[in-house]
Amino acid sequence: MGSAARGPAGKDRNRPAAPSRGSRFRAIFPGMEIYDHPTWRMACQQFDLVAERLDIPDCDRDRMKYPKRSMTVAIPVHTDDGCTRVFTGHRVQHHLALGPTKGGLRYHPEVALGEVAALAMWMSWKCALAGLPYGGAKGGVACDPRTLSATELERLTRRYTQEMIPFIGPQVDIMAPDMGTNEQVMAWMMDTYSVHMGYSVPSIVTGKPVRIGGSLGRREATGRGVAYLVNRASDTIGLSHENATACIQGYGNVGSVAALSLARHGVKIIAVSDVSGGVFNARGLDLWKLNAHVAEKKTVLGFPEGDSLTNEQLLETPCDILVPAALERQITAANAGRIRCRILAEAANGPVTPEADAILAERLEIFLIPDVLCNAGGVIVSYFEWVQDLQSFFWSEAEVTDKLFRILEQAFVQMMALVKKQKISTRLAALSLGIQRVHEARKLRGLFP
Ligand code: GLU
């Protein structure tokens, strides 16, 4: 991005002056202010740190950081009361060097272009770390899905898909569920795209129902991956699961499956929460009863076998395994010093800010499983789903899960090798592996024309 305007030495006359402390960290590239957002700044800070470490030439950095393209669309929707409401939707495709772009679609009231761009960038490093042939992407619609009826949600989804048709395709950009979206939303997307094409195109989205070309094990993939990596981290630090306790912030698809998978490995889940608050029981929550309560009440709040606690209190509850599985920027400079856990498993994207990272780096008792690895299970099985759809040849759940664990194992081992070799944090190691692979692909392909 922006490289055409630059001189041979990679210097750009239009570039705002670098910060005076003489570092090579970047100010926002002119014209790219549209992405400015706290989460975008956070992703850029992480990228700049790694680019500095890897000594990526200045002239390549902006090209790697800024999205290749982004689309913002107005989505008019007939509401059930006969009015029309217009929603704003985004799709950001970060880079195209390794194949089509891949990433989820989020429905949340606070969705903003810069946030979506940050999430797309993280998808790029995540896919590269797992060795998937994708660039990163992310989409979002600023809406509160809990206040929309099923028919409104369907009309919103179909219209968003229709608006995005010129920019997506099984070899171009493939969407998947993220916060606030699910298998049904993917089914409507697939149907809208297929009707447009005139034939069924299951490979246009992943995370769809198994009946229409979804993969066995996709729904559980992210949570299962989190539990697999927590097991590996426990082995590494010598934590036995026999008396281990876990707190989980966010009890959606990822958090609830992670809880169940950890419980199957003997971990006691002592606290869980959702957007309305949480519930705590020092003796361990009965997940079967809790899930029945959530199915009925749509929230963990009010679960009779526990005391209520806030999301902030949950993060500071002493436990062995802390799993933030909700929004970005939950652990900040303000609370990082008060976290009491041995393993911090980032099931959410970007739950820890760079300022909190600096504090956690001093706290050697905490083993961090960084987001780009910890929640990669979802996109890995999405990749399997895409491959199965393209071949119209479907695998058993055992095959899917076995292949998922093999990829996670390899990425974990590679990350730990770099941690040991270079004496760096797990986050720096995981990001370095992902970013370096994209950089190498870019160098090999060169610049056209
Ligand atoms: N939304 C998920 C993520 O952030 C999954 C993306 C996908 O499966 O493409 O990784």
XYZ file of C-alpha atoms and ligand atoms in Angstrom:
459
model
C 0.000 0.000 0.000
C 1.253 3.414 -0.882
C 4.496 1.993 -2.174
C 4.004 3.469 -5.662
C 4.414 6.977 -4.227
C 7.770 6.176 -2.677
C 11.282 6.849 -3.826
C 13.884 4.175 -4.526
C 15.324 4.435 -1.049
C 11.908 3.661 0.405
C 11.527 7.164 1.790
C 8.270 9.007 1.229
C 8.152 12.767 1.101
C 4.485 12.706 2.121
C 5.122 10.611 5.158
C 4.541 12.400 8.477
C 7.764 12.763 10.445
C 8.614 9.739 12.568
C 8.273 10.277 16.330
C 11.138 12.429 17.594
C 12.567 9.749 19.914
C 14.417 8.601 16.808
C 12.754 5.206 16.614
C 11.654 3.754 13.303
C 8.110 3.237 14.554
C 5.570 4.487 12.095
C 3.099 7.283 12.241
C -0.115 6.653 10.265
C 0.534 6.651 6.541
C -1.206 9.563 4.752
C -4.641 8.566 3.498
C -4.846 5.636 5.914
C -6.325 7.648 8.802
C -9.642 5.905 8.039
C -8.323 2.920 9.989
C -7.451 4.838 13.128
C -9.000 3.066 16.136
C -7.592 1.895 19.493
C -7.583 -1.746 18.334
C -5.908 -0.805 15.031
C -3.227 1.135 16.898
C -2.696 -1.894 19.117
C -2.235 -4.254 16.142
C 0.158 -1.731 14.539
C 2.187 -1.454 17.745
C 2.575 -5.243 17.799
C 3.523 -5.298 14.120
C 6.071 -2.470 14.504
C 7.764 -4.289 17.384
C 8.140 -7.457 15.354
C 9.144 -5.624 12.153
C 11.888 -3.920 14.162
C 13.072 -7.274 15.554
C 13.007 -8.963 12.166
C 14.655 -5.943 10.592
C 12.016 -5.765 7.883
C 13.070 -2.926 5.570
C 11.146 0.313 5.991
C 9.996 0.158 2.408
C 8.149 -3.142 3.037
C 6.498 -2.240 6.319
C 3.547 -0.114 5.233
C 2.784 -2.565 2.473
C 2.548 -5.352 5.035
C 0.641 -3.362 7.598
C -2.144 -1.586 5.718
C -4.996 -3.612 4.214
C -4.932 -4.365 0.522
C -8.547 -3.267 0.255
C -11.554 -2.466 2.360
C -15.204 -2.020 1.544
C -17.811 -0.133 3.548
C -21.425 -0.561 2.530
C -24.794 0.809 3.591
C -27.243 -2.014 4.248
C -30.891 -0.968 4.091
C -33.154 -3.464 5.835
C -36.956 -3.639 6.095
C -37.735 -3.990 9.804
C -40.666 -6.063 11.081
C -42.611 -2.888 11.978
C -42.657 -1.774 8.332
C -39.829 0.803 8.537
C -36.405 0.745 6.876
C -33.177 0.873 8.902
C -29.754 1.379 7.390
C -26.790 -0.491 8.924
C -23.110 -0.019 8.151
C -21.095 -3.045 7.075
C -17.387 -3.500 6.419
C -15.074 -6.090 4.896
C -11.315 -5.676 5.071
C -8.929 -7.899 3.078
C -5.455 -7.573 4.499
C -3.122 -9.228 1.997
C -3.381 -11.438 -1.076
C 0.174 -12.834 -1.216
C -0.621 -16.422 -0.173
C -4.072 -17.149 -1.600
C -7.619 -16.000 -0.986
C -8.362 -13.985 2.137
C -10.106 -15.642 5.076
C -11.805 -14.486 8.218
C -14.979 -14.108 10.202
C -17.951 -11.769 10.043
C -18.864 -10.001 13.279
C -22.229 -8.531 14.326
C -21.709 -6.167 17.252
C -22.908 -2.621 18.045
C -19.347 -1.272 18.301
C -18.016 -2.630 15.006
C -15.822 0.017 13.313
C -13.647 -0.042 10.209
C -10.371 0.293 12.152
C -11.300 -2.533 14.498
C -12.158 -4.768 11.539
C -8.838 -3.840 9.887
C -6.915 -4.827 13.031
C -8.760 -8.145 13.205
C -7.983 -8.738 9.496
C -4.282 -8.104 10.148
C -4.281 -10.593 13.036
C -5.984 -13.149 10.768
C -3.027 -12.799 8.361
C -0.435 -13.635 11.012
C -2.670 -16.401 12.432
C -3.096 -18.128 9.049
C 0.619 -17.819 8.263
C 1.600 -19.213 11.678
C -0.633 -22.249 11.056
C 0.710 -22.608 7.499
C -2.669 -22.024 5.827
C -2.708 -20.738 2.216
C -4.663 -17.594 3.059
C -4.297 -13.899 3.704
C -6.325 -12.426 6.551
C -9.701 -10.742 6.295
C -12.506 -9.693 8.618
C -15.988 -8.313 8.229
C -18.406 -6.608 10.521
C -21.825 -5.018 10.701
C -22.547 -2.442 13.403
C -25.732 -3.878 14.880
C -26.965 -5.574 18.022
C -28.109 -9.013 16.859
C -29.885 -9.634 20.165
C -32.368 -6.858 19.394
C -33.132 -8.067 15.842
C -35.739 -10.703 14.995
C -34.726 -13.782 13.014
C -36.324 -12.349 9.860
C -34.539 -9.004 10.293
C -31.253 -10.817 10.831
C -31.836 -12.847 7.679
C -32.633 -9.743 5.589
C -29.563 -7.961 7.001
C -27.317 -10.929 6.223
C -28.637 -11.416 2.703
C -28.298 -7.735 1.849
C -24.750 -7.552 3.275
C -23.792 -10.616 1.210
C -25.389 -9.109 -1.911
C -23.417 -5.872 -1.420
C -20.184 -7.855 -1.024
C -20.632 -10.127 -4.073
C -18.166 -8.162 -6.268
C -15.441 -8.618 -3.625
C -15.864 -12.216 -2.419
C -15.637 -15.733 -3.892
C -14.241 -19.183 -3.019
C -10.902 -18.153 -4.578
C -11.114 -14.517 -3.461
C -12.389 -14.121 0.098
C -14.179 -16.657 2.302
C -16.186 -15.592 5.357
C -16.907 -17.522 8.585
C -18.657 -16.944 11.914
C -17.244 -14.555 14.493
C -18.788 -12.747 17.445
C -22.583 -12.392 17.018
C -22.827 -14.624 13.922
C -23.363 -18.383 13.663
C -24.055 -21.331 11.367
C -27.474 -20.010 10.375
C -25.961 -16.674 9.278
C -23.440 -18.614 7.168
C -26.272 -20.677 5.622
C -28.092 -17.476 4.525
C -24.827 -16.118 3.078
C -24.190 -19.311 1.151
C -27.750 -19.337 -0.172
C -27.607 -15.675 -1.276
C -24.321 -16.195 -3.115
C -25.509 -19.486 -4.660
C -28.767 -17.940 -5.913
C -26.710 -15.177 -7.524
C -24.426 -17.697 -9.246
C -27.250 -20.053 -10.232
C -25.753 -23.127 -8.562
C -24.713 -24.179 -5.029
C -21.378 -22.786 -3.876
C -20.711 -24.233 -0.396
C -17.052 -23.092 -0.467
C -18.103 -19.405 -0.313
C -18.311 -19.570 3.510
C -17.103 -21.871 6.280
C -18.696 -22.615 9.628
C -22.007 -23.458 7.950
C -24.309 -26.307 8.998
C -22.969 -29.796 8.209
C -26.131 -30.547 6.177
C -25.170 -28.006 3.512
C -21.431 -28.677 3.278
C -20.132 -27.671 6.696
C -17.369 -29.695 8.324
C -17.809 -32.012 11.255
C -15.918 -30.553 14.203
C -15.936 -26.932 12.937
C -18.306 -25.644 15.617
C -16.130 -27.076 18.381
C -12.774 -26.359 16.706
C -11.759 -23.076 18.375
C -12.665 -24.197 21.902
C -11.055 -27.611 21.426
C -7.912 -25.933 20.101
C -7.792 -23.663 23.163
C -8.004 -26.722 25.465
C -5.331 -28.581 23.461
C -2.926 -25.651 23.798
C -3.709 -25.206 27.502
C -2.727 -28.873 27.917
C 0.554 -28.250 26.078
C 1.236 -25.147 28.166
C 0.458 -27.129 31.344
C 2.979 -29.803 30.312
C 5.544 -27.076 29.685
C 5.206 -25.444 33.109
C 4.422 -28.658 35.009
C 0.856 -27.772 35.976
C -1.239 -30.807 36.841
C -4.907 -30.583 35.842
C -5.979 -32.622 38.816
C -6.677 -29.671 41.078
C -6.412 -26.950 38.466
C -9.038 -24.197 38.248
C -10.120 -22.044 35.297
C -12.014 -18.773 34.790
C -13.550 -18.051 31.404
C -14.588 -14.589 30.265
C -17.152 -14.956 27.463
C -19.455 -17.956 27.360
C -20.307 -18.003 23.668
C -19.374 -20.742 21.204
C -15.627 -20.519 21.933
C -15.765 -20.034 25.730
C -18.380 -22.717 26.367
C -16.612 -25.387 24.256
C -13.252 -24.489 25.818
C -14.844 -24.851 29.280
C -16.272 -28.265 28.447
C -13.009 -29.494 26.864
C -10.962 -28.302 29.856
C -13.436 -29.918 32.272
C -13.029 -33.197 30.359
C -9.296 -32.917 31.112
C -10.051 -32.625 34.826
C -9.984 -28.830 35.190
C -12.486 -27.247 37.572
C -14.297 -24.291 35.948
C -14.846 -21.870 38.836
C -16.116 -18.772 36.999
C -17.663 -17.882 33.646
C -19.215 -14.686 32.336
C -20.968 -13.121 29.380
C -21.759 -9.539 28.394
C -24.188 -9.132 31.328
C -21.849 -10.421 34.079
C -20.640 -13.683 35.532
C -21.088 -16.480 38.019
C -18.559 -17.961 40.472
C -18.423 -21.197 42.437
C -15.187 -22.139 44.221
C -16.184 -25.836 44.168
C -16.552 -25.781 40.381
C -19.584 -25.038 38.196
C -21.696 -27.923 36.947
C -21.408 -27.215 33.214
C -24.345 -29.431 32.200
C -26.674 -27.551 34.520
C -25.111 -24.226 33.511
C -25.621 -24.980 29.811
C -29.274 -25.866 30.432
C -29.659 -22.531 32.277
C -28.005 -20.620 29.384
C -30.182 -22.410 26.803
C -33.269 -21.209 28.645
C -32.249 -17.734 29.883
C -29.696 -16.774 27.178
C -27.265 -15.648 29.890
C -25.150 -17.195 32.658
C -26.545 -14.592 35.069
C -28.917 -15.922 37.665
C -27.429 -19.443 37.628
C -28.535 -20.645 41.069
C -25.428 -22.730 41.909
C -22.990 -19.840 42.219
C -22.447 -16.224 43.274
C -22.572 -13.415 40.756
C -19.452 -11.450 39.866
C -18.573 -8.775 37.300
C -16.415 -9.282 34.225
C -13.683 -7.194 35.876
C -13.769 -9.357 39.016
C -13.604 -12.521 36.924
C -10.343 -11.410 35.306
C -8.796 -10.854 38.739
C -10.079 -14.060 40.350
C -7.183 -16.291 41.451
C -7.083 -19.409 39.242
C -4.619 -21.568 37.330
C -6.009 -20.960 33.840
C -7.530 -17.660 32.744
C -9.293 -17.665 29.364
C -10.431 -14.316 27.970
C -12.851 -15.406 25.216
C -14.739 -12.172 24.629
C -13.775 -8.777 23.214
C -10.421 -7.080 22.566
C -8.527 -4.936 25.125
C -9.837 -6.553 28.322
C -6.465 -6.822 30.094
C -4.856 -3.411 30.192
C -2.158 -1.558 32.131
C -4.834 -0.989 34.811
C -5.486 -4.653 35.673
C -2.499 -6.623 34.266
C -0.709 -6.422 37.612
C -3.713 -7.943 39.396
C -4.240 -11.012 37.191
C -3.684 -14.180 39.284
C -3.147 -17.165 36.995
C -0.442 -19.529 35.726
C -1.686 -19.811 32.129
C -3.314 -16.948 30.220
C -5.002 -18.453 27.160
C -6.107 -15.795 24.672
C -9.186 -17.368 23.110
C -10.370 -13.893 22.042
C -8.531 -11.796 19.462
C -6.446 -9.046 21.045
C -7.619 -9.327 24.676
C -4.300 -7.986 26.072
C -3.066 -4.486 25.191
C 0.649 -3.851 24.452
C 0.916 -1.878 27.720
C -0.439 -4.885 29.626
C 1.934 -7.101 27.637
C 4.884 -5.124 28.977
C 3.644 -5.711 32.542
C 2.994 -9.419 31.921
C 6.477 -9.793 30.412
C 7.879 -9.071 33.893
C 5.598 -11.656 35.469
C 7.466 -14.803 34.564
C 5.066 -16.974 36.562
C 2.419 -16.480 33.831
C 2.586 -18.532 30.614
C 0.828 -16.632 27.802
C -0.716 -18.500 24.868
C -1.018 -15.679 22.322
C -4.270 -15.194 20.393
C -2.839 -15.896 16.934
C -2.066 -19.417 18.147
C -4.606 -19.931 20.929
C -7.755 -19.385 18.854
C -6.340 -20.624 15.523
C -8.346 -23.865 15.768
C -11.351 -22.124 14.213
C -9.683 -20.990 11.027
C -7.713 -24.248 10.737
C -10.913 -26.289 10.598
C -12.421 -23.618 8.331
C -9.565 -24.409 5.977
C -10.458 -28.122 6.202
C -14.089 -27.259 5.465
C -13.089 -25.225 2.389
C -10.876 -28.067 1.121
C -13.685 -30.605 1.658
C -16.176 -28.356 -0.168
C -13.830 -27.805 -3.121
C -13.332 -31.576 -3.454
C -16.907 -32.566 -2.491
C -15.291 -35.217 -0.339
C -15.991 -35.173 3.383
C -13.969 -36.339 6.370
C -14.933 -37.935 9.698
C -14.852 -35.836 12.869
C -11.932 -37.899 14.187
C -9.934 -37.099 11.023
C -10.722 -33.394 11.348
C -9.753 -33.233 15.017
C -6.599 -35.263 14.515
C -5.439 -32.992 11.678
C -6.335 -29.918 13.769
C -4.187 -31.060 16.689
C -1.269 -31.879 14.377
C -1.227 -28.335 12.999
C -1.567 -26.784 16.471
C 1.203 -29.027 17.778
C 3.565 -27.993 15.017
C 2.846 -24.295 15.537
C 3.257 -24.640 19.325
C 6.594 -26.454 18.942
C 7.877 -23.872 16.440
C 6.826 -21.020 18.729
C 8.506 -22.581 21.767
C 11.705 -23.232 19.807
C 11.899 -19.534 18.933
C 11.087 -18.518 22.523
C 14.038 -20.615 23.720
C 16.435 -19.665 20.949
C 15.864 -15.922 21.069
C 14.724 -15.543 24.702
C 11.591 -13.683 23.664
C 7.959 -13.795 24.752
C 5.520 -16.309 23.305
C 3.618 -13.446 21.639
C 6.721 -12.065 19.941
C 7.702 -15.553 18.796
C 4.260 -16.408 17.362
C 3.889 -13.053 15.630
C 7.459 -13.218 14.301
C 6.794 -16.595 12.670
C 3.579 -15.379 11.037
C 4.909 -12.002 9.915
C 8.174 -13.440 8.590
C 6.308 -15.973 6.427
C 4.154 -13.273 4.856
C 7.226 -11.117 4.310
C 9.074 -13.973 2.608
C 6.084 -14.720 0.349
C 5.914 -11.062 -0.628
C 9.643 -10.972 -1.410
C 9.445 -14.151 -3.515
C 6.514 -12.876 -5.525
C 8.055 -9.428 -6.035
C 6.169 -6.371 -7.186
C 4.078 -6.247 -10.346
C 4.829 -4.706 -12.845
N -13.631 -15.717 13.383
C -12.668 -16.737 13.626
C -11.306 -16.118 13.953
O -11.219 -15.000 14.374
C -12.622 -17.788 12.544
C -12.284 -17.295 11.167
C -12.456 -18.346 10.072
O -12.792 -19.471 10.391
O -12.250 -17.986 8.919
O -10.291 -16.757 13.851
